[in-house]
Short mmCIF file of C-alpha atoms in Angstrom, two decimals:
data_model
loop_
_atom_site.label_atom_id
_atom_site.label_comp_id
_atom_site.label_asym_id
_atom_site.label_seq_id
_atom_site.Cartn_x
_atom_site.Cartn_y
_atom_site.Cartn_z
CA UNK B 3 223.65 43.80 200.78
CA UNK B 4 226.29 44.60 198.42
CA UNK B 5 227.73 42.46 196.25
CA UNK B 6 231.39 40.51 198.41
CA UNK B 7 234.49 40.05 196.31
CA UNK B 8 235.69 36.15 197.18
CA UNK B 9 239.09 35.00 196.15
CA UNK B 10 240.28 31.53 194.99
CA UNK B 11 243.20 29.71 195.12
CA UNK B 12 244.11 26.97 192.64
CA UNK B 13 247.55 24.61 193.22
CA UNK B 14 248.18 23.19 190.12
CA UNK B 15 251.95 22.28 188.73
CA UNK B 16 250.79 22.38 184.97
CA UNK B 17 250.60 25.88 183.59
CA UNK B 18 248.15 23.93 181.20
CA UNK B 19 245.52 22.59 183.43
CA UNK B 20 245.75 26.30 185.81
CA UNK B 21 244.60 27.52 182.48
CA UNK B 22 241.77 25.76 181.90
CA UNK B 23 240.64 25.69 185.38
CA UNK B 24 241.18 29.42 185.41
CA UNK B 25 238.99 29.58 182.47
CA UNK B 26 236.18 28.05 184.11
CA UNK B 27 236.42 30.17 187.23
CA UNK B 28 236.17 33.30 185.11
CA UNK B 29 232.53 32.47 184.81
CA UNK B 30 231.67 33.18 188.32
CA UNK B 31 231.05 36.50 188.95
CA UNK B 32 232.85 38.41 191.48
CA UNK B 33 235.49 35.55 192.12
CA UNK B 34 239.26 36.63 191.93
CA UNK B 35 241.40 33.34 191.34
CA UNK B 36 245.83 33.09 192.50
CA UNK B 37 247.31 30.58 191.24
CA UNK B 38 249.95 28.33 192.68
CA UNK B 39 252.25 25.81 191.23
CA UNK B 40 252.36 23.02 194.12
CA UNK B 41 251.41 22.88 198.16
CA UNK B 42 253.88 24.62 198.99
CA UNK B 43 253.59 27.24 197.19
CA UNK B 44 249.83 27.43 198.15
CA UNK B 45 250.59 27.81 201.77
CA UNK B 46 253.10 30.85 201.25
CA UNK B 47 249.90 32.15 199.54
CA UNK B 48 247.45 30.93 202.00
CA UNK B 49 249.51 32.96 204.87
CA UNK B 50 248.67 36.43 203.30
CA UNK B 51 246.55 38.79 204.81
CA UNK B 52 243.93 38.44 202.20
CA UNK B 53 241.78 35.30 203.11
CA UNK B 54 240.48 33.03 200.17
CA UNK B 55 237.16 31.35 200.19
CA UNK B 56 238.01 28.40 198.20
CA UNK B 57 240.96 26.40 197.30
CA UNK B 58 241.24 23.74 194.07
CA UNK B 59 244.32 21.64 194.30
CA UNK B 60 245.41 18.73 192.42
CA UNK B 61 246.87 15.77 193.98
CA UNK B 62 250.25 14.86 192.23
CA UNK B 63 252.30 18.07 192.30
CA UNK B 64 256.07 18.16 193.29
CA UNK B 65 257.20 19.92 196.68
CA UNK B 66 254.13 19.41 198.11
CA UNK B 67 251.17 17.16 197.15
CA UNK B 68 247.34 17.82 197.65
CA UNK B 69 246.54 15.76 199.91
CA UNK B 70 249.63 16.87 202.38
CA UNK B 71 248.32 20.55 201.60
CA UNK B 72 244.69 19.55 202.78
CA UNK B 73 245.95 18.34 206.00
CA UNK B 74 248.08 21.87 206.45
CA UNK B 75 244.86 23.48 205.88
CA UNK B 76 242.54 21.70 208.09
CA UNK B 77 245.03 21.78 210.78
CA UNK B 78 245.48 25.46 210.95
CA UNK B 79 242.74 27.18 212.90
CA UNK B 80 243.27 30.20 210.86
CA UNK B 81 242.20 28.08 207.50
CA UNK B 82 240.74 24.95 208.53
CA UNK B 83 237.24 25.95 207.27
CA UNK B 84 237.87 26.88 203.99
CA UNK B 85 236.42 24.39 201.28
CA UNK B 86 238.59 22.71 199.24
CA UNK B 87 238.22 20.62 195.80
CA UNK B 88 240.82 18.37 194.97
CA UNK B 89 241.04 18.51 191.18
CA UNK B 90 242.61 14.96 189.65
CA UNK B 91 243.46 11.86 187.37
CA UNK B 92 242.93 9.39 190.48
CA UNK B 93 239.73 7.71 190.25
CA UNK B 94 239.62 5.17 192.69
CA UNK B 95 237.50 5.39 195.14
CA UNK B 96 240.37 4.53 198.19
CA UNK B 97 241.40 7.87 196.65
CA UNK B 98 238.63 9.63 196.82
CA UNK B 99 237.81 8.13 200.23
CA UNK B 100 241.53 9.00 201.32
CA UNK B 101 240.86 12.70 200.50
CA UNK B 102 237.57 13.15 201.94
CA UNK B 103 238.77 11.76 204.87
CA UNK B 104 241.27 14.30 205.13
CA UNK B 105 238.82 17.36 204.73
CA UNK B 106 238.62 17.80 201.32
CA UNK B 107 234.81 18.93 200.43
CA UNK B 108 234.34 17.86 196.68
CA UNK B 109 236.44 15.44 194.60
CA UNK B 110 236.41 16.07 190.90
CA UNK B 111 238.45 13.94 188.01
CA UNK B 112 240.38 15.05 185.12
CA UNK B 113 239.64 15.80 182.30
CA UNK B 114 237.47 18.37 184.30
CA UNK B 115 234.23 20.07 182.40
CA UNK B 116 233.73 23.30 183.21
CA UNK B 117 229.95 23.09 184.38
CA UNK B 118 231.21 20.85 186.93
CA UNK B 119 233.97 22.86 187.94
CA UNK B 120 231.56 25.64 187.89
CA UNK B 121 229.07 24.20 189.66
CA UNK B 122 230.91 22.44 192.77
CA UNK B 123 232.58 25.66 193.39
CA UNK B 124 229.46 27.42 193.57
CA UNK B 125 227.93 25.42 195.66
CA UNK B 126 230.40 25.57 198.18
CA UNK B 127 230.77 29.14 198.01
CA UNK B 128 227.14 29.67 198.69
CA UNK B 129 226.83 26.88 201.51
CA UNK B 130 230.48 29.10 203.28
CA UNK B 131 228.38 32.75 202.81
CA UNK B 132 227.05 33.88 206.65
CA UNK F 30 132.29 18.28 218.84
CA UNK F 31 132.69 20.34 215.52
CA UNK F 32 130.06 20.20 213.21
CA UNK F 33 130.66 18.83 209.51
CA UNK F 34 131.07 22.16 208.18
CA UNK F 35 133.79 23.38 210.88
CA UNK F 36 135.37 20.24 209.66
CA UNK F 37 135.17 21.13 206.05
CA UNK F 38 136.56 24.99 206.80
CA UNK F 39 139.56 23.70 208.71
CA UNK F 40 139.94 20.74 206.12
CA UNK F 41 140.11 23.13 203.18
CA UNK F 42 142.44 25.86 205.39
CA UNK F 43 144.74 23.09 205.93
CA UNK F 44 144.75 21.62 201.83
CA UNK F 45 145.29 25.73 201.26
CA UNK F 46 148.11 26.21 203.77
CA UNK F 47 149.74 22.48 202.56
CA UNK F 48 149.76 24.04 198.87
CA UNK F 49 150.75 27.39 200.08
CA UNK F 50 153.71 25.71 202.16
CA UNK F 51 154.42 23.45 198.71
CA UNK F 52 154.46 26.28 196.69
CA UNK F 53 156.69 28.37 198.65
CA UNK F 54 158.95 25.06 198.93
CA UNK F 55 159.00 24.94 195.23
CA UNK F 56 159.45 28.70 194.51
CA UNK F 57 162.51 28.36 197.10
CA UNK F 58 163.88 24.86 195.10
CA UNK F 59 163.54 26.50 191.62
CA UNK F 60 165.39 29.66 192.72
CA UNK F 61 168.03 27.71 194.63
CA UNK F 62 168.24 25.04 192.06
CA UNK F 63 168.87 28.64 189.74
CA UNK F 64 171.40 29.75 192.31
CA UNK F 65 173.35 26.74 191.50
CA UNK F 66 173.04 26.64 187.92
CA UNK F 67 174.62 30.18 187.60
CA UNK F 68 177.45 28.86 190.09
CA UNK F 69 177.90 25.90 188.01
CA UNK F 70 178.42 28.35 185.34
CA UNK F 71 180.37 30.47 186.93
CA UNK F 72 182.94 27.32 187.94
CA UNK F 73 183.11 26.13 184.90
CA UNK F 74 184.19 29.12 183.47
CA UNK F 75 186.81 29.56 186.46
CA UNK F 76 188.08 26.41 185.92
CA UNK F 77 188.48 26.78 181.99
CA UNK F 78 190.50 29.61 183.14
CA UNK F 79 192.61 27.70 185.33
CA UNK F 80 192.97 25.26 182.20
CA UNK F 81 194.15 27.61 180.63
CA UNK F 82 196.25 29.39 183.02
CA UNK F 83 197.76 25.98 183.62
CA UNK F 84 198.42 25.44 180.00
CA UNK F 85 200.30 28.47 179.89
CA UNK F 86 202.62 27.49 183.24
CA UNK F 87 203.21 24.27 181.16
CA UNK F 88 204.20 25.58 177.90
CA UNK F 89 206.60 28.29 180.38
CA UNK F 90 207.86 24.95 181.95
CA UNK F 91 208.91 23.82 179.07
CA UNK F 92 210.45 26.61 177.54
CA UNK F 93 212.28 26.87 180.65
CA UNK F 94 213.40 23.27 180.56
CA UNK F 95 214.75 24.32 176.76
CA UNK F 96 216.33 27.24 177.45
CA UNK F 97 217.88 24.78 180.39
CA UNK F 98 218.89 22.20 177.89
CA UNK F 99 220.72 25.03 175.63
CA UNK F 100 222.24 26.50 178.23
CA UNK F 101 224.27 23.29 179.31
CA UNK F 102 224.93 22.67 175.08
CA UNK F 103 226.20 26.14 175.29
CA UNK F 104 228.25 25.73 178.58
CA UNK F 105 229.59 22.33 177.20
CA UNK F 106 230.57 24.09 174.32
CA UNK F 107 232.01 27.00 175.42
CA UNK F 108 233.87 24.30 177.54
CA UNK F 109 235.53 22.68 174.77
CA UNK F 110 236.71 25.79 173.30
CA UNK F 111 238.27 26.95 176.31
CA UNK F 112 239.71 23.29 176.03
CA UNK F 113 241.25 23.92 172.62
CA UNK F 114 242.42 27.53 173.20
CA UNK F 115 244.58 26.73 175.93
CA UNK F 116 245.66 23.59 174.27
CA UNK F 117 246.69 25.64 171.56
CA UNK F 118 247.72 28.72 173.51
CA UNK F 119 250.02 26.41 175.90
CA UNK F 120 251.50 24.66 173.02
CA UNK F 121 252.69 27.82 171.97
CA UNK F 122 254.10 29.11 174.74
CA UNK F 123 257.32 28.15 175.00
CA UNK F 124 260.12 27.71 172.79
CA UNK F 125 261.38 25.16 175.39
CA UNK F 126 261.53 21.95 173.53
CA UNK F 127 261.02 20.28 176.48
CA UNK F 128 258.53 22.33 177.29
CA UNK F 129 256.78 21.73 174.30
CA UNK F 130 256.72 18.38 174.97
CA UNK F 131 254.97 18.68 178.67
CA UNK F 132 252.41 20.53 177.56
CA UNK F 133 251.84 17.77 174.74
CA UNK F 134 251.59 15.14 178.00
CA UNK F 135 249.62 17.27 179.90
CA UNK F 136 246.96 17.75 177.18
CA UNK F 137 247.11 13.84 176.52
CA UNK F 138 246.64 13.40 180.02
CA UNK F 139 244.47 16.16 181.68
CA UNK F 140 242.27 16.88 178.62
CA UNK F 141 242.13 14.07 176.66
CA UNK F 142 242.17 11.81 179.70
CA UNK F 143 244.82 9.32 177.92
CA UNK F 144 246.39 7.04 180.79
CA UNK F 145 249.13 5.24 178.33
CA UNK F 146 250.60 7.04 175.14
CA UNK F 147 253.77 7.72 173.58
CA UNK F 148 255.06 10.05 171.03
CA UNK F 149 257.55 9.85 168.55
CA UNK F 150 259.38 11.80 166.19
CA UNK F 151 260.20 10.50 162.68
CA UNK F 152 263.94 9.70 162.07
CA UNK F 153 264.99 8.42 158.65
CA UNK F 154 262.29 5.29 158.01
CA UNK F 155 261.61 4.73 161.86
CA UNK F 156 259.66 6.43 164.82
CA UNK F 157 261.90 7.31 167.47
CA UNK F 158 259.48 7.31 171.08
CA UNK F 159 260.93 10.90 172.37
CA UNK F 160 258.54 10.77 175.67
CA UNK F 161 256.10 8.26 176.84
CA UNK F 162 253.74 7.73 179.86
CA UNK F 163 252.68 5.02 182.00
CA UNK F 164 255.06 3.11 179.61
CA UNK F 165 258.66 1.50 180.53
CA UNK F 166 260.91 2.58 177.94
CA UNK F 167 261.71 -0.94 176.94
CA UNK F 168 258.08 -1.35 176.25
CA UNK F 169 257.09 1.30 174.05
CA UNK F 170 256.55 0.06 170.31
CA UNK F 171 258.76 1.74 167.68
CA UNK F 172 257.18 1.03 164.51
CA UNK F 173 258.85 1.69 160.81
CA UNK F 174 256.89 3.71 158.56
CA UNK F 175 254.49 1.80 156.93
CA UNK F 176 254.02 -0.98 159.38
CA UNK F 177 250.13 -1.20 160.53
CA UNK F 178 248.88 1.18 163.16
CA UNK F 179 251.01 3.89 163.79
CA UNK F 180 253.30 3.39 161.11
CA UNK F 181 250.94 3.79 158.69
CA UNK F 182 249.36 6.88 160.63
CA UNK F 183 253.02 8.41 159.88
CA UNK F 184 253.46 7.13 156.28
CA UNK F 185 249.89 8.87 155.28
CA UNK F 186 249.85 11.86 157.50
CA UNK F 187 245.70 10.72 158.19
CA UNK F 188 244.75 10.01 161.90
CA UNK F 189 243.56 6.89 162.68
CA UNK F 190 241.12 5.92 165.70
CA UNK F 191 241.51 2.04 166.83
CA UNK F 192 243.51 1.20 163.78
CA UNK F 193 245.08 -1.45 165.59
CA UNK F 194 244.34 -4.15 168.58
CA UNK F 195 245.25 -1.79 171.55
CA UNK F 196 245.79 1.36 170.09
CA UNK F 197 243.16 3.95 170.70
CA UNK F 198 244.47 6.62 169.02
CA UNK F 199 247.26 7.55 166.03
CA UNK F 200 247.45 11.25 165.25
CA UNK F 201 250.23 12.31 162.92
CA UNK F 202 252.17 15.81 164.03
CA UNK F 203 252.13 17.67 160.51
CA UNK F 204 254.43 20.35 159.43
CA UNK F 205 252.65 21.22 155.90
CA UNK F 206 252.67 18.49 153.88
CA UNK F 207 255.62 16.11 156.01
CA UNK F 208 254.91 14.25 158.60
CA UNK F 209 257.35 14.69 161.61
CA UNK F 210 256.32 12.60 164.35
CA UNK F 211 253.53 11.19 165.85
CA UNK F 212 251.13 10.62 169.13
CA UNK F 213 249.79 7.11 169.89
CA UNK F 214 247.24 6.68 172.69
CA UNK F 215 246.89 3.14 173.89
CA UNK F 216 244.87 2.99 176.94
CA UNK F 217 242.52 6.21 178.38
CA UNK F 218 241.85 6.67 182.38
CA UNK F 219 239.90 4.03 183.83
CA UNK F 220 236.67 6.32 184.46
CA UNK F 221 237.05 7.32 180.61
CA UNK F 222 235.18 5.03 178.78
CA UNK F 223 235.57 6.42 175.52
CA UNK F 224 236.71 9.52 173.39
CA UNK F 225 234.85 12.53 173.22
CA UNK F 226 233.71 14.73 170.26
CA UNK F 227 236.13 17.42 171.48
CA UNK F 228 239.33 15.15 171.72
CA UNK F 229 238.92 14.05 168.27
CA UNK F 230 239.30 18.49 168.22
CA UNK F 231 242.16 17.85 170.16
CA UNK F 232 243.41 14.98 168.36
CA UNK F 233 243.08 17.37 165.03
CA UNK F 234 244.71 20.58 166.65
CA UNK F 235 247.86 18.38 168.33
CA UNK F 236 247.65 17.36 164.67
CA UNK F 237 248.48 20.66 163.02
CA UNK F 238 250.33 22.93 166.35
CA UNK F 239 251.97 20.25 168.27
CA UNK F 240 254.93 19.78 164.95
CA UNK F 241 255.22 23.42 164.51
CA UNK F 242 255.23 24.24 168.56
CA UNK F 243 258.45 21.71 168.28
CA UNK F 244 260.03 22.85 165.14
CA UNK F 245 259.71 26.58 166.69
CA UNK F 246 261.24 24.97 169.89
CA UNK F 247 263.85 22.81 167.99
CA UNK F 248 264.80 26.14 165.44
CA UNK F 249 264.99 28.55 168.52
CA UNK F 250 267.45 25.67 170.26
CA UNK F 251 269.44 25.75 166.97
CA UNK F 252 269.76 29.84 167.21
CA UNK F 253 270.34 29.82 171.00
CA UNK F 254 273.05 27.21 170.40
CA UNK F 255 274.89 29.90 167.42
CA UNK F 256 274.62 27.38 164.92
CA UNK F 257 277.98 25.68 166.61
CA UNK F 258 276.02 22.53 167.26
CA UNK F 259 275.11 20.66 163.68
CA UNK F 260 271.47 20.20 165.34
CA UNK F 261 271.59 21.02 168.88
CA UNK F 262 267.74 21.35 168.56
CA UNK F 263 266.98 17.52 167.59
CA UNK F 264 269.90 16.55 170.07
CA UNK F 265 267.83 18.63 172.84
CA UNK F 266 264.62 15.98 171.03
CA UNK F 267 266.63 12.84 171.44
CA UNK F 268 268.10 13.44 175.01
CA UNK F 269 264.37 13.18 176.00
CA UNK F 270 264.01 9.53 176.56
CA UNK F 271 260.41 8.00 177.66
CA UNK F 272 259.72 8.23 181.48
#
């Protein structure tokens, strides 16, 4: 089987931390990353013809925050499945439990490391292939 | 009846068929018992080859788990030079001032995982906080030069780690030899127990780029403005106050 293109999406607000996480991604092959600046954002991208097949997100953005933009997502039939990593400085666990609760699939803190990053996105991109 | 030399006949047929019988037995014995031997042989070498063979899985195991180990040094490393080249990339990006001093947050925040810091530009004998986080603006210290901690971090120009009760973290910003502000880190993220060899990196290049970013920012404000403003560039500085 040929080798499948799969695109991510990350919603950051700082250009800083799209940077780095962009960085990381580049080490998976085959994986095309858009960036986004907040939920809102992410949706207008989201509703494209060209589906993504995994979405980062932090939680504190302006416009729209994470964890509205994973309830968008899991409530449209059209992208409910896609896996999604929230990306952020909230390490409580009511947080975590909060976002996990709303569909997110992984849960990573800041300050990220890449392997991580790498890894989690990996996974779930192997565990969504048919 | 049989007479006594019948008896003898048959007697010494059956002592000649007994040894015959115990012969064969033993001719059958030594030659199994030979059998055996060579298979003994023959598994023992088989399993010195297995020994062997088993040897040589091991020492692949462990140059596996090696090449493992170096590959996560080399990942972690790679990762916290992607860390500084962005830092350092972002920071000069912009000739915002206030864009400057995001990105200076944002690496405090996101990368270096700080939870409380301020940072301060030098004015005259005083640091003046210019933007500060998880601080109220009443709270943040404003040291003179010289005073212990910070101010002495901005008198020498040398970072300090823990040089006070509280303080985690003083980093001068250097512009050549002056010292024109400063960072102070006071408390990191709760799941952060400690600093990291790279943000003592990132301590050293907010050091060196973070002054300059804002000088470029500040000189490019002073242009913009058409030199009608006496210093429109450290007015755009002071307007920040801490959030």
């Amino acid at each position: 089987m040929p080798p499948v293109q799969r695109r991510a999406l990350i919603v950051e607000d700082s250009p800083t931390m799209r940077h780095l996480i962009l960085f990381a991604l580049r080490r998976i092959p085959l994986l095309a990353v858009v960036e986004a600046g907040d939920g809102l954002d992410a949706l207008r991208k989201l509703a494209s013809p060209d589906r993504f097949d995994i979405i980062l997100t932090d939680i504190n953005m302006p416009v729209m925050d994470g964890l509205k933009l994973v309830h968008r997502v899991r409530s449209d039939p059209e992208l409910g499945r896609i896996p999604i990593v929230i990306i952020t400085t909230e390490s409580a666990e009511e947080d975590r439990r909060r976002a996990l609760a709303l569909g997110a699939s992984a849960y990573i803190t800041k300050p990220i490391q890449a392997p991580q990053v790498i890894a989690t996105v990996k996974e779930l991109l192997d565990a969504a292939s048919p | 009846m049989p007479d006594s030399d019948d008896l003898l006949v048959r007697q010494k047929e059956f002592v000649d068929a007994f040894f015959r019988k115990g012969a064969e037995l033993a001719s059958e014995l030594i030659e199994s018992n030979e059998k055996l031997r060579f298979r003994v042989v023959e598994l023992e070498a088989e399993l010195a080859a297995a020994r062997q063979k088993l040897t040589g899985f091991g020492a692949a195991e462990a140059a596996a788990r090696r090449y493992e180990t170096r590959f996560a040094e080399i990942e972690h490393e790679n990762h916290n030079l992607a860390s500084l080249y962005v830092a350092a990339y972002q920071l000069h990006a912009t000739l915002d001032v206030s864009a400057v001093l995001s990105t200076i947050v944002e690496i405090l925040l996101n990368f270096v995982g700080a939870r409380t810091f301020a940072i301060y530009v030098v004015d005259g004998e005083r640091l003046v906080p210019i933007a500060a986080q998880n601080l109220a603006a009443d709270a943040v210290p404003r040291p003179a030069l010289g005073d212990p901690g910070l101010g002495q971090v901005a008198a020498s120009g040398n970072a300090q780690y823990q040089p006070a009760p509280g303080v985690v973290a003083a980093v001068p910003m250097r512009l050549g030899d002056s010292t024109v502000g400063a960072i102070a880190v006071f408390e990191l993220l709760s799941h952060k127990p400690a600093l990291d060899e790279v943000d003592y990196e990132l301590f050293n290049l907010l050091a060196a780029h973070a002054a300059t970013a804002l000088e470029a920012a500040r000189l490019a404000a002073v242009a913009r403005a058409g030199g009608g403003a006496t210093n429109p560039g450290f007015a755009a500085l002071a307007s920040l106050t801490p959030s």
